[in-house]
mmCIF file of N, CA and C in Angstrom:
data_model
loop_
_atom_site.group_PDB
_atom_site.id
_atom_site.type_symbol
_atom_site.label_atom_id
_atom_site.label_comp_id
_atom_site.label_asym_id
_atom_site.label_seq_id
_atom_site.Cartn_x
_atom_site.Cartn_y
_atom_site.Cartn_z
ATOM 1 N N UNK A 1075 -21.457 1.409 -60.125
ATOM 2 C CA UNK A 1075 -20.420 1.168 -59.151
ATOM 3 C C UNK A 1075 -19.990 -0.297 -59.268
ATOM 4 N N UNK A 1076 -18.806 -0.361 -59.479
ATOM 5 C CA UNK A 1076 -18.313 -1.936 -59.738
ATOM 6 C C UNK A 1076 -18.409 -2.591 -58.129
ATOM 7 N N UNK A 1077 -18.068 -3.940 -58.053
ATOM 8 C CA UNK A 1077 -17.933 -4.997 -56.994
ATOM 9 C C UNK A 1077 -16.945 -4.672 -55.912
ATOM 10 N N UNK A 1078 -15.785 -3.781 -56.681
ATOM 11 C CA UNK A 1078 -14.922 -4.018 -56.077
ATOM 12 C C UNK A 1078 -14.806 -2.651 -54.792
ATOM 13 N N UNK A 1079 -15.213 -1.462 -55.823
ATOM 14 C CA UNK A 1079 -15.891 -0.459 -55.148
ATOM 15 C C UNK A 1079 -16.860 -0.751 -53.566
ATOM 16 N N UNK A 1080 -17.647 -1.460 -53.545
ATOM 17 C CA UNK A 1080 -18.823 -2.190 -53.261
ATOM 18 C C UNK A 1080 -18.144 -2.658 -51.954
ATOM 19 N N UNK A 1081 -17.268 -3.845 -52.737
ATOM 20 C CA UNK A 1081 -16.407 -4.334 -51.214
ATOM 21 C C UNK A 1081 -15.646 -3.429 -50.200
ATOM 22 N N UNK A 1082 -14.842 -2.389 -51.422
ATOM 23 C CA UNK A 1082 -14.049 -1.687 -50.101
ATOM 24 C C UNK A 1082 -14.853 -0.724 -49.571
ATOM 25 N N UNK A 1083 -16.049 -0.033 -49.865
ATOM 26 C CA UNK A 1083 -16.491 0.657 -49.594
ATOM 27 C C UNK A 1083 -17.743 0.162 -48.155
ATOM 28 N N UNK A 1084 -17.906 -1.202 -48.131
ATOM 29 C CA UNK A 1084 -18.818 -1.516 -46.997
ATOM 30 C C UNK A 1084 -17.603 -2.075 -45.995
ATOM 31 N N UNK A 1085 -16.422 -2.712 -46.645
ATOM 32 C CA UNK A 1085 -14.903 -3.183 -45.683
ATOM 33 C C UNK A 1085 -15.216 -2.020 -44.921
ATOM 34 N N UNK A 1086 -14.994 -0.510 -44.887
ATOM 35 C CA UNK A 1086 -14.586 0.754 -44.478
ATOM 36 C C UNK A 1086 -15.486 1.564 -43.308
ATOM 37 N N UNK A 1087 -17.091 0.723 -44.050
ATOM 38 C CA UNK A 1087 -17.819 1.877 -43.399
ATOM 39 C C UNK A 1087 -18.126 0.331 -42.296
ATOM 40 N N UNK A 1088 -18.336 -0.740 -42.255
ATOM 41 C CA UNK A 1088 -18.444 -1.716 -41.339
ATOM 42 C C UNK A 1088 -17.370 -1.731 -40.227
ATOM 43 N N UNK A 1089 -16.241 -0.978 -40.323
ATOM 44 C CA UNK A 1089 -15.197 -0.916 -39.684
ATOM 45 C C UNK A 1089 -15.124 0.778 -38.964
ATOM 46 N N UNK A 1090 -15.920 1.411 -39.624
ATOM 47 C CA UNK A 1090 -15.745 3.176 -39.138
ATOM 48 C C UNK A 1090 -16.631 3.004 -38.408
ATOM 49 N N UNK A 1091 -17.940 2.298 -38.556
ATOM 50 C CA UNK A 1091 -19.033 2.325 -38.019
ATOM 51 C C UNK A 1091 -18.853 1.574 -36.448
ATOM 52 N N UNK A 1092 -18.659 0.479 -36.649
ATOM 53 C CA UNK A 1092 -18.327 -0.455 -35.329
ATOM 54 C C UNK A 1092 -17.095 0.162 -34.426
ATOM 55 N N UNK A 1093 -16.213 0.799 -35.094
ATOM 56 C CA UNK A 1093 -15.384 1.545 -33.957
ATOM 57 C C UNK A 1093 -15.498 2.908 -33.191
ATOM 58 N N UNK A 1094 -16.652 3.392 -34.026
ATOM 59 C CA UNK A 1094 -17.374 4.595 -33.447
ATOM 60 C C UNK A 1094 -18.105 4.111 -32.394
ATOM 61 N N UNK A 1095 -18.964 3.174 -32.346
ATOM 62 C CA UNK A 1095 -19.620 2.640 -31.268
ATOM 63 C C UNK A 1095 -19.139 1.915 -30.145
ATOM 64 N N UNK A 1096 -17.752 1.844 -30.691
ATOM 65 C CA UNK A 1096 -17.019 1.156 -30.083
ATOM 66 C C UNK A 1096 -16.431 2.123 -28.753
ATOM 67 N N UNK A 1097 -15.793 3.065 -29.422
ATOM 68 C CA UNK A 1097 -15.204 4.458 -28.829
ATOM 69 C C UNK A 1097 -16.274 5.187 -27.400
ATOM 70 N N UNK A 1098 -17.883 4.697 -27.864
ATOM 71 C CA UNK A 1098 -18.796 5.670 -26.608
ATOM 72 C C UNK A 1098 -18.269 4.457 -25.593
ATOM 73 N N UNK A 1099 -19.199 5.624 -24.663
ATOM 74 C CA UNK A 1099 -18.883 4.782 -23.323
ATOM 75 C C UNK A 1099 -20.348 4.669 -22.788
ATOM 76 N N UNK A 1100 -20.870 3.253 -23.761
ATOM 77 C CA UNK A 1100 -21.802 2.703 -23.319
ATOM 78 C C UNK A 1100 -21.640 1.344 -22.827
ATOM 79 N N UNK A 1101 -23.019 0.915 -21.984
ATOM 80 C CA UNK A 1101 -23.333 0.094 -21.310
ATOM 81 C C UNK A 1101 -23.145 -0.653 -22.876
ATOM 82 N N UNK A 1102 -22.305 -2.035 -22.879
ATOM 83 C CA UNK A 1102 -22.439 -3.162 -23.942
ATOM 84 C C UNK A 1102 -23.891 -4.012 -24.503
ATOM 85 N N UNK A 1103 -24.769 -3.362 -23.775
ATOM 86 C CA UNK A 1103 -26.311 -3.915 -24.018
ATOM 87 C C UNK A 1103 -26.546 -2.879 -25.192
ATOM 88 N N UNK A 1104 -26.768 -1.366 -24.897
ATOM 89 C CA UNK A 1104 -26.917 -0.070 -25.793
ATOM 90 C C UNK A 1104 -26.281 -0.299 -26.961
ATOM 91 N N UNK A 1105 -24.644 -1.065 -27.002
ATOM 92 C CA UNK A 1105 -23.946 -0.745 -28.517
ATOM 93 C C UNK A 1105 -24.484 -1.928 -28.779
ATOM 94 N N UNK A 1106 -25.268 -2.969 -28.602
ATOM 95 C CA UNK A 1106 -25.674 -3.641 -29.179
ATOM 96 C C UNK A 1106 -26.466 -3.733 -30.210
ATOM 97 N N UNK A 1107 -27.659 -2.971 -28.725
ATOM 98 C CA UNK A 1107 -28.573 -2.236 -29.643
ATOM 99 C C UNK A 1107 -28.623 -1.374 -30.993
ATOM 100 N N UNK A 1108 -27.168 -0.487 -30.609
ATOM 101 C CA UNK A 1108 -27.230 0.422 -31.695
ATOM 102 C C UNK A 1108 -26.537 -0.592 -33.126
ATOM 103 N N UNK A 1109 -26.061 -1.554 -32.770
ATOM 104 C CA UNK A 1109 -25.758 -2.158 -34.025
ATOM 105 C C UNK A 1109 -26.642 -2.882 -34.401
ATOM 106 N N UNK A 1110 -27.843 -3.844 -34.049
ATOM 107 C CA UNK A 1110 -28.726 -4.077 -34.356
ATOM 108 C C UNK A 1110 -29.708 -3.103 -35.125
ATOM 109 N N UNK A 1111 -29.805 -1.864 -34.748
ATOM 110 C CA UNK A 1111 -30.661 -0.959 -35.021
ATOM 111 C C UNK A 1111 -30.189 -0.265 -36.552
ATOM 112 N N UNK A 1112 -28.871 0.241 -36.195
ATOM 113 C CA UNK A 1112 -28.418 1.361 -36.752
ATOM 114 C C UNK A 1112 -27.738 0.457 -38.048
ATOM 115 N N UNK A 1113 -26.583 -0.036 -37.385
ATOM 116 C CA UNK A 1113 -25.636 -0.457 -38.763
ATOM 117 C C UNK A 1113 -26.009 -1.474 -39.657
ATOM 118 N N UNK A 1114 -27.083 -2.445 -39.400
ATOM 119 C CA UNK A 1114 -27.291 -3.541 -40.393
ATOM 120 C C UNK A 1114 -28.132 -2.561 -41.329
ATOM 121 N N UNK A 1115 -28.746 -1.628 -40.895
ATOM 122 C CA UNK A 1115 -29.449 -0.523 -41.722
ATOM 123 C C UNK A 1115 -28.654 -0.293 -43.242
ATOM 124 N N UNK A 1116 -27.640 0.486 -42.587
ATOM 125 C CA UNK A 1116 -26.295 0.803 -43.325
ATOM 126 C C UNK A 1116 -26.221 0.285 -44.724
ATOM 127 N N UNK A 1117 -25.872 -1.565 -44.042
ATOM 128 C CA UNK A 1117 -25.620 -2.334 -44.932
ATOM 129 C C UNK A 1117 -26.500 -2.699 -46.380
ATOM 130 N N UNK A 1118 -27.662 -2.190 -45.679
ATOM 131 C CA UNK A 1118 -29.131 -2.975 -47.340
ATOM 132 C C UNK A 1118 -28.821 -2.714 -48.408
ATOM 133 N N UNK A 1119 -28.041 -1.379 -48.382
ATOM 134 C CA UNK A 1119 -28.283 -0.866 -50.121
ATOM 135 C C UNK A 1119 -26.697 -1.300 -50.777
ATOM 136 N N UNK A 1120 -25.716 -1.917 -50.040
ATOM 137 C CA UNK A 1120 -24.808 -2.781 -50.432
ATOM 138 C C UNK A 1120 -24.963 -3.974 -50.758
ATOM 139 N N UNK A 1121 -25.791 -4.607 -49.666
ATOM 140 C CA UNK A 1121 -26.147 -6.211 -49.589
ATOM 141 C C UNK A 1121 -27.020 -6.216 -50.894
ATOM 142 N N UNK A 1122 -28.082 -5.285 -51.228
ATOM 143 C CA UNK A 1122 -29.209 -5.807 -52.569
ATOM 144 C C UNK A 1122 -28.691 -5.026 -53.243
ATOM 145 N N UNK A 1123 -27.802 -4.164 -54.004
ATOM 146 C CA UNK A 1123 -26.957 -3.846 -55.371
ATOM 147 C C UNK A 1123 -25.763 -4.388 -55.529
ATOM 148 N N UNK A 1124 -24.870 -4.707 -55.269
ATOM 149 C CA UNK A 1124 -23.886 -5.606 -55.771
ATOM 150 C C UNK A 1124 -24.162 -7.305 -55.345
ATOM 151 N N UNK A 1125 -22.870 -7.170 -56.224
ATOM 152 C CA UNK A 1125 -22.954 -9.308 -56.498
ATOM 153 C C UNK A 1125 -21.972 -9.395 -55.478
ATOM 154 N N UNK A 1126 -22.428 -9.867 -54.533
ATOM 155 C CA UNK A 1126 -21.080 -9.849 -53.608
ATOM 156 C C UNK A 1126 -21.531 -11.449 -52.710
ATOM 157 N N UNK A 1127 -20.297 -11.896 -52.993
ATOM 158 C CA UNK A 1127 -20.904 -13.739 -52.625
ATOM 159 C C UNK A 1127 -20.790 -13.601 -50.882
ATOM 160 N N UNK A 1128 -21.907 -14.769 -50.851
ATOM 161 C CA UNK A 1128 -22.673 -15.175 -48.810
ATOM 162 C C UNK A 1128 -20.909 -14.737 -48.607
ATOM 163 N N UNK A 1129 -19.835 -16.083 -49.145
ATOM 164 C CA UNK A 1129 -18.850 -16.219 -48.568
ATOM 165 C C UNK A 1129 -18.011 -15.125 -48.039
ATOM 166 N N UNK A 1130 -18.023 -14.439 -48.906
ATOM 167 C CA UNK A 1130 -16.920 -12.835 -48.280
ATOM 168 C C UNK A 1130 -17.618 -12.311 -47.514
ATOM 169 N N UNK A 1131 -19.023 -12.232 -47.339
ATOM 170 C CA UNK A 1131 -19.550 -11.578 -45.989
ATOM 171 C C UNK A 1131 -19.218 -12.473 -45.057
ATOM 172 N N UNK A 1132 -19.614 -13.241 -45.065
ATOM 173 C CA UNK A 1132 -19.053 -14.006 -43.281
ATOM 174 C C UNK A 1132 -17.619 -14.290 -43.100
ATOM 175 N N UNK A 1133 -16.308 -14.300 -44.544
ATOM 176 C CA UNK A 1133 -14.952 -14.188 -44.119
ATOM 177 C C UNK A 1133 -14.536 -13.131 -43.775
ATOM 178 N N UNK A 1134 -15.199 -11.631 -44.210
ATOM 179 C CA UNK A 1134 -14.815 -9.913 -43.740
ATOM 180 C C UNK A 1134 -15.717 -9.559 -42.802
ATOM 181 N N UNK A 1135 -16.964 -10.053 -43.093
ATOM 182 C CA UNK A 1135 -17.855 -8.318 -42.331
ATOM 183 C C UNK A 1135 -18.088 -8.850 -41.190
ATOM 184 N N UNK A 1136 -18.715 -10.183 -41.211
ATOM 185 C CA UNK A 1136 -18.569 -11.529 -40.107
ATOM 186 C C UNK A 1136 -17.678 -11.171 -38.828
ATOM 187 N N UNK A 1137 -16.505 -11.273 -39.459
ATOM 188 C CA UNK A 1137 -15.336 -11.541 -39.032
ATOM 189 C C UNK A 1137 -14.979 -10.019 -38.217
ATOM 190 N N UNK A 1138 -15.319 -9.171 -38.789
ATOM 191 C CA UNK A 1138 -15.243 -8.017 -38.237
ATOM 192 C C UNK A 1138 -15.681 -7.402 -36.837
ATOM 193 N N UNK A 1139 -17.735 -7.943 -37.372
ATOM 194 C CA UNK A 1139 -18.271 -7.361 -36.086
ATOM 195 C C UNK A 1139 -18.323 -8.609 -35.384
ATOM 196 N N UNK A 1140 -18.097 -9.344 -35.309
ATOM 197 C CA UNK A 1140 -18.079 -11.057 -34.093
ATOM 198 C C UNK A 1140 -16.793 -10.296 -33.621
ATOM 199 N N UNK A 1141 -15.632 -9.425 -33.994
ATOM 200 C CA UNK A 1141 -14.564 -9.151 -33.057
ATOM 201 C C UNK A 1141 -14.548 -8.107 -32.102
ATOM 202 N N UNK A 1142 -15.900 -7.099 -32.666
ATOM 203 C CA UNK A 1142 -16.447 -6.346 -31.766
ATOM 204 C C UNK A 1142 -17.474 -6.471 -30.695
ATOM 205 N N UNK A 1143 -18.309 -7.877 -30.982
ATOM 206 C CA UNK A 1143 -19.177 -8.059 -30.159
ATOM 207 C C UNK A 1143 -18.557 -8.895 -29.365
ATOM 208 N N UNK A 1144 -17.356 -9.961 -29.169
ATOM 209 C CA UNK A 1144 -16.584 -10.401 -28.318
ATOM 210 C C UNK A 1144 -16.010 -9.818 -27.251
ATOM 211 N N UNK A 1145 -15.359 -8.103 -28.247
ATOM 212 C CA UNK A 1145 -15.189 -7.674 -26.862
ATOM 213 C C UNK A 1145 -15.426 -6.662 -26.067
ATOM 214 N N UNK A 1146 -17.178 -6.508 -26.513
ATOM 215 C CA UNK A 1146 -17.512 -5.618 -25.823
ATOM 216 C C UNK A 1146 -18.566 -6.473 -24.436
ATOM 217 N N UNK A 1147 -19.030 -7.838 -24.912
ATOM 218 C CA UNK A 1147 -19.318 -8.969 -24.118
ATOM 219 C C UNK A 1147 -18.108 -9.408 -23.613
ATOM 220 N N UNK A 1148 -17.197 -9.364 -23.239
ATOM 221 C CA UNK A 1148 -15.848 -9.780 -22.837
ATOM 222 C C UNK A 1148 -16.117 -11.457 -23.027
ATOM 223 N N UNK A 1149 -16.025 -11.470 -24.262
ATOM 224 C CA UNK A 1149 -15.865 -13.017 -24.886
ATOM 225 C C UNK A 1149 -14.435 -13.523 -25.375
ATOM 226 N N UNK A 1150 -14.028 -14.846 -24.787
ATOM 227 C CA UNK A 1150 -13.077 -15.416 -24.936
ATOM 228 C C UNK A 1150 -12.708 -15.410 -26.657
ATOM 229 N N UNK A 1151 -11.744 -15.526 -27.098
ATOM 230 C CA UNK A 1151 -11.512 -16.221 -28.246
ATOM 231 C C UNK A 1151 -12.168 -17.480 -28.467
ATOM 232 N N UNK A 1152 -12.020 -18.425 -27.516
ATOM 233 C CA UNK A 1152 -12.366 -19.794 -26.852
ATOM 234 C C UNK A 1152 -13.842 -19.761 -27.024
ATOM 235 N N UNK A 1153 -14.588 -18.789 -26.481
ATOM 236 C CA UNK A 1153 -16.083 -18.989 -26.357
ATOM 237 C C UNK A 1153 -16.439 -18.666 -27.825
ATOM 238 N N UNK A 1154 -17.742 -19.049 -27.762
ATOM 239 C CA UNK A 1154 -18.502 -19.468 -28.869
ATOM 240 C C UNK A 1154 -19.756 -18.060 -28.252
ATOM 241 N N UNK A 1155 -19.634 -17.659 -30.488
ATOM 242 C CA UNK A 1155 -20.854 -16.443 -29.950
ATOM 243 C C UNK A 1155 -22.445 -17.157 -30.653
ATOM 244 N N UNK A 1156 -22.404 -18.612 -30.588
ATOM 245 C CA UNK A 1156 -24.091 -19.164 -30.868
ATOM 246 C C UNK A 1156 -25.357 -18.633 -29.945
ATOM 247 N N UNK A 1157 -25.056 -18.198 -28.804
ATOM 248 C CA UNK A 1157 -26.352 -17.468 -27.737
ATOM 249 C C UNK A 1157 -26.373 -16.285 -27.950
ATOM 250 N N UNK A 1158 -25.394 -15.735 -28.362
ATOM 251 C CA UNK A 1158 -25.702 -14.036 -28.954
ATOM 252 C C UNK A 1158 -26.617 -14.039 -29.477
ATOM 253 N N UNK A 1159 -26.510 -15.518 -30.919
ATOM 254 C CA UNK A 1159 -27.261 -15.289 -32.155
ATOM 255 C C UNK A 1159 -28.607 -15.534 -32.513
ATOM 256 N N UNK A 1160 -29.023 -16.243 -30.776
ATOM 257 C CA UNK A 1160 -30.281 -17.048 -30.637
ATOM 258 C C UNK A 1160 -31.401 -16.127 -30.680
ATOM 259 N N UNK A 1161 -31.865 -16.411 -30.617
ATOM 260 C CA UNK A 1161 -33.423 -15.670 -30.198
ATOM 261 C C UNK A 1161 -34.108 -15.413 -28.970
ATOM 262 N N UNK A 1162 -34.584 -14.966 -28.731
ATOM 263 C CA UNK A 1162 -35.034 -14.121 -27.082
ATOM 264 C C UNK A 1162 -35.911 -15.698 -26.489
ATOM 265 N N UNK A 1163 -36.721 -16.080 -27.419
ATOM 266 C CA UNK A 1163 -37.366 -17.090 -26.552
ATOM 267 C C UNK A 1163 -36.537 -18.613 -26.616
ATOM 268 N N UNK A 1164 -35.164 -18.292 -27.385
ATOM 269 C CA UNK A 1164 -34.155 -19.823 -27.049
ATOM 270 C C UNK A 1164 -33.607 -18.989 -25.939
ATOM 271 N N UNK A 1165 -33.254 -17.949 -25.835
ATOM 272 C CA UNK A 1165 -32.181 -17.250 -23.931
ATOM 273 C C UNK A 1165 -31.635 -17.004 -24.737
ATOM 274 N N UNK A 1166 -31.507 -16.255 -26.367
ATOM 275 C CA UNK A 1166 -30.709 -15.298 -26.646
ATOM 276 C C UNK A 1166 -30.513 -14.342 -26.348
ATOM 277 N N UNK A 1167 -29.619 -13.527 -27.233
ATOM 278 C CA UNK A 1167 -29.451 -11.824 -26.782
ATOM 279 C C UNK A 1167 -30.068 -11.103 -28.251
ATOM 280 N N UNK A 1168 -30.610 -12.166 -29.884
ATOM 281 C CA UNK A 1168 -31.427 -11.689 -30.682
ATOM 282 C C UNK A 1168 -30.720 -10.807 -31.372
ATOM 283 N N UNK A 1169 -29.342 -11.268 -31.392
ATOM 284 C CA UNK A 1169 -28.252 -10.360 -32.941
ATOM 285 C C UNK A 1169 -28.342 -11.160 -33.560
ATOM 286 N N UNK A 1170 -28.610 -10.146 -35.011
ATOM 287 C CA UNK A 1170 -28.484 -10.768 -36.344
ATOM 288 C C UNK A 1170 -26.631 -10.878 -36.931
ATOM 289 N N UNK A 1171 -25.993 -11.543 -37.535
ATOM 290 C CA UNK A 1171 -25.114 -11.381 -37.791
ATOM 291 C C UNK A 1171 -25.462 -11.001 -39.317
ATOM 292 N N UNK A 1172 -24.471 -9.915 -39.914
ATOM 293 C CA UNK A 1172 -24.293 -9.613 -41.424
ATOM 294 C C UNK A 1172 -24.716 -10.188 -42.397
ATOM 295 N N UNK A 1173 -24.273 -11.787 -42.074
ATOM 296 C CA UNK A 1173 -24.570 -12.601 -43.451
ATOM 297 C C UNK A 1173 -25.653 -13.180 -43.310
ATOM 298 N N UNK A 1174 -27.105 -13.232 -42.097
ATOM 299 C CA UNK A 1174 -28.059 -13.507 -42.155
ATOM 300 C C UNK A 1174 -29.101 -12.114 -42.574
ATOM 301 N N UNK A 1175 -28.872 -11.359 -42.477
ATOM 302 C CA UNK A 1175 -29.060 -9.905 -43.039
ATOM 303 C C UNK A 1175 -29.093 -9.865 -44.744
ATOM 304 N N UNK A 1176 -27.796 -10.138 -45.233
ATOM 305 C CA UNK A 1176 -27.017 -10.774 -46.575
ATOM 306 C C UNK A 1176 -28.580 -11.180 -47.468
ATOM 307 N N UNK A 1177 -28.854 -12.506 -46.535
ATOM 308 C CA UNK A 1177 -29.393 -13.209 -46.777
ATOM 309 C C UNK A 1177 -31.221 -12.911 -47.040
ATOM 310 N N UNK A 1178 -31.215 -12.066 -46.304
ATOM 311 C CA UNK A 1178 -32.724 -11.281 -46.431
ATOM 312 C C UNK A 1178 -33.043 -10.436 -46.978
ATOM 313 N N UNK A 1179 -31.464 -9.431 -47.463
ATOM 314 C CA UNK A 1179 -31.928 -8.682 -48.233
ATOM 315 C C UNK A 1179 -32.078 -9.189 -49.726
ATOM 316 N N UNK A 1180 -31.149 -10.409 -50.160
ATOM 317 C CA UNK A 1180 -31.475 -11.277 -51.305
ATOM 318 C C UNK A 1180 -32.416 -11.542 -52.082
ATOM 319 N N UNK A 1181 -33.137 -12.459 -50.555
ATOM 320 C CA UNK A 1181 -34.438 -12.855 -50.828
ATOM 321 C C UNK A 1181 -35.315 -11.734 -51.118
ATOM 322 N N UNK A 1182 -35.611 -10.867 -50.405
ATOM 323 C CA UNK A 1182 -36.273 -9.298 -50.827
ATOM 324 C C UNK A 1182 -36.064 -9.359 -52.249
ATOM 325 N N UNK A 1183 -35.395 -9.021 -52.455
ATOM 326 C CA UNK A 1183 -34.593 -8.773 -54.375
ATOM 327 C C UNK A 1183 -35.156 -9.578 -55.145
ATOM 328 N N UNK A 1184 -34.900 -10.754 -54.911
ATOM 329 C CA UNK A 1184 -35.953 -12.344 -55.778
ATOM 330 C C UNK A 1184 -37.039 -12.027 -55.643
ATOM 331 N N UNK A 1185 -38.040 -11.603 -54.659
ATOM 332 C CA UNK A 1185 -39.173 -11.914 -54.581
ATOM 333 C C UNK A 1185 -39.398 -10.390 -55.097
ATOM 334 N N UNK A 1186 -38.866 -8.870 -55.329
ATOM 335 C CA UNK A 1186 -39.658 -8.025 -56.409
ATOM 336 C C UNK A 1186 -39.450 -8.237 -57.863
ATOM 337 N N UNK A 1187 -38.328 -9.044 -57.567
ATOM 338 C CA UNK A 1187 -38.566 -9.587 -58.909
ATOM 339 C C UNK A 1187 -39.550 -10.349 -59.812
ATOM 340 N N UNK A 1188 -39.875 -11.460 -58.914
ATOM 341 C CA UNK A 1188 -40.682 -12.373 -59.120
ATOM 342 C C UNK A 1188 -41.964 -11.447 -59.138
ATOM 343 N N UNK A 1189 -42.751 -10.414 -58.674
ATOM 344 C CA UNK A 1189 -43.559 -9.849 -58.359
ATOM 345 C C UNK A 1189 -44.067 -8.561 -59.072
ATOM 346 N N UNK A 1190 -42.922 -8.159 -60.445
ATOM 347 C CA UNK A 1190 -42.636 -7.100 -60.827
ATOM 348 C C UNK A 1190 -44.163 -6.952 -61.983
ATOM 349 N N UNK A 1191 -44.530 -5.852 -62.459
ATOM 350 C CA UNK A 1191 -45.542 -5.542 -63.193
ATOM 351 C C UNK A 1191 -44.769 -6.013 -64.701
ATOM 352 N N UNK A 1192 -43.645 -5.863 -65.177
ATOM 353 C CA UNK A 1192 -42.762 -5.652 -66.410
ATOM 354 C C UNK A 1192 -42.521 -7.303 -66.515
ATOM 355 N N UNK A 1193 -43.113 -8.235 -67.773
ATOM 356 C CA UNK A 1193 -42.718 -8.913 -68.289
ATOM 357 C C UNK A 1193 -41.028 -9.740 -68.192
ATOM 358 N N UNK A 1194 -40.440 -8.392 -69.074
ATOM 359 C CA UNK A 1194 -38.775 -9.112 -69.245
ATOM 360 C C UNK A 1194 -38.693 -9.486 -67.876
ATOM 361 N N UNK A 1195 -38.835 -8.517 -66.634
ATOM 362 C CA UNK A 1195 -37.926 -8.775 -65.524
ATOM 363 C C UNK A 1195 -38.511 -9.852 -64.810
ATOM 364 N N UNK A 1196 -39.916 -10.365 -65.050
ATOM 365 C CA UNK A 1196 -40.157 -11.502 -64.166
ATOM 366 C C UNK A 1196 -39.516 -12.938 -65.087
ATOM 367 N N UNK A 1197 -39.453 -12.798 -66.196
ATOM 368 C CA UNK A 1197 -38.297 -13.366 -67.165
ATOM 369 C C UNK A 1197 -36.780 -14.007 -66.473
ATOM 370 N N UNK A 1198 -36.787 -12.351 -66.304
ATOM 371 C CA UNK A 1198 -35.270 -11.984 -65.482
ATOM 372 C C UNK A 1198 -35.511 -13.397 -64.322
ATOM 373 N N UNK A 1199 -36.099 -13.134 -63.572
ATOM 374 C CA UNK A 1199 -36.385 -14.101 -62.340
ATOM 375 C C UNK A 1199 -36.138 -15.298 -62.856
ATOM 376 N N UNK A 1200 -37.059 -16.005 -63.891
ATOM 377 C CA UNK A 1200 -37.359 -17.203 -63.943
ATOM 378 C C UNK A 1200 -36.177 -18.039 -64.260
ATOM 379 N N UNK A 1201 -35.158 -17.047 -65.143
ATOM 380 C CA UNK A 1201 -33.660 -17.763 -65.746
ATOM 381 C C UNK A 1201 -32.828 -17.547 -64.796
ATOM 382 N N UNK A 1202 -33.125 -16.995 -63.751
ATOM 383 C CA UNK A 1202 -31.860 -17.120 -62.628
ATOM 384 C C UNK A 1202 -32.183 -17.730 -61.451
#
């Protein structure tokens, strides 16, 4: 599956997905939940098989669900979503955003690499 595949195909389902949850008529704590739970799920087997740079995740997918979690928190344009992103013991609300996700499933990837039984591929590791 090429890159480009890759992109429109997580553009689509990051956007089908968040407006489905969007559509129930839940309490804004629950679709939280369910995007925490459910959709970063979604994302792994996009985020660790294609080459898809940090940057386009936080200019699309970013950009996407920060417009759903604004307004299902009835967040200003104006306001800032940094306490969403905090952590329970800073007085967050403990969402991950996409591209810190991005970012873990990466590292995952490097480190079976680095870890692999097969010669070439810990190779593989060392030149990249």
């Amino acid at each position: 599956m090429s890159n480009h595949k890759h992109i429109t195909e997580l553009t689509s389902l990051v956007q089908d997905l968040m407006s489905d949850i969007d559509m129930k008529t839940l309490h804004p704590k629950n679709k939280l939940l369910l995007y925490s739970r459910y959709v970063l799920s979604k994302f792994s087997w996009h985020f660790t098989v294609a080459d898809i740079s940090k940057t386009w995740i936080i200019e699309n997918i970013d950009s996407i669900v920060n417009g759903f979690i604004r307004k299902w928190l009835d967040i200003p344009i104006s306001g800032t979503l940094s306490n969403v992103f905090l952590d329970r013991n800073k007085f967050g609300l403990n969402i991950c955003p996409p591209s810190v996700k991005f970012i873990q499933y990466q590292t995952v990837l490097r480190y079976s690499l680095k870890k692999s039984r097969n010669d070439s591929i810990k190779d593989l590791w060392k030149s990249s």
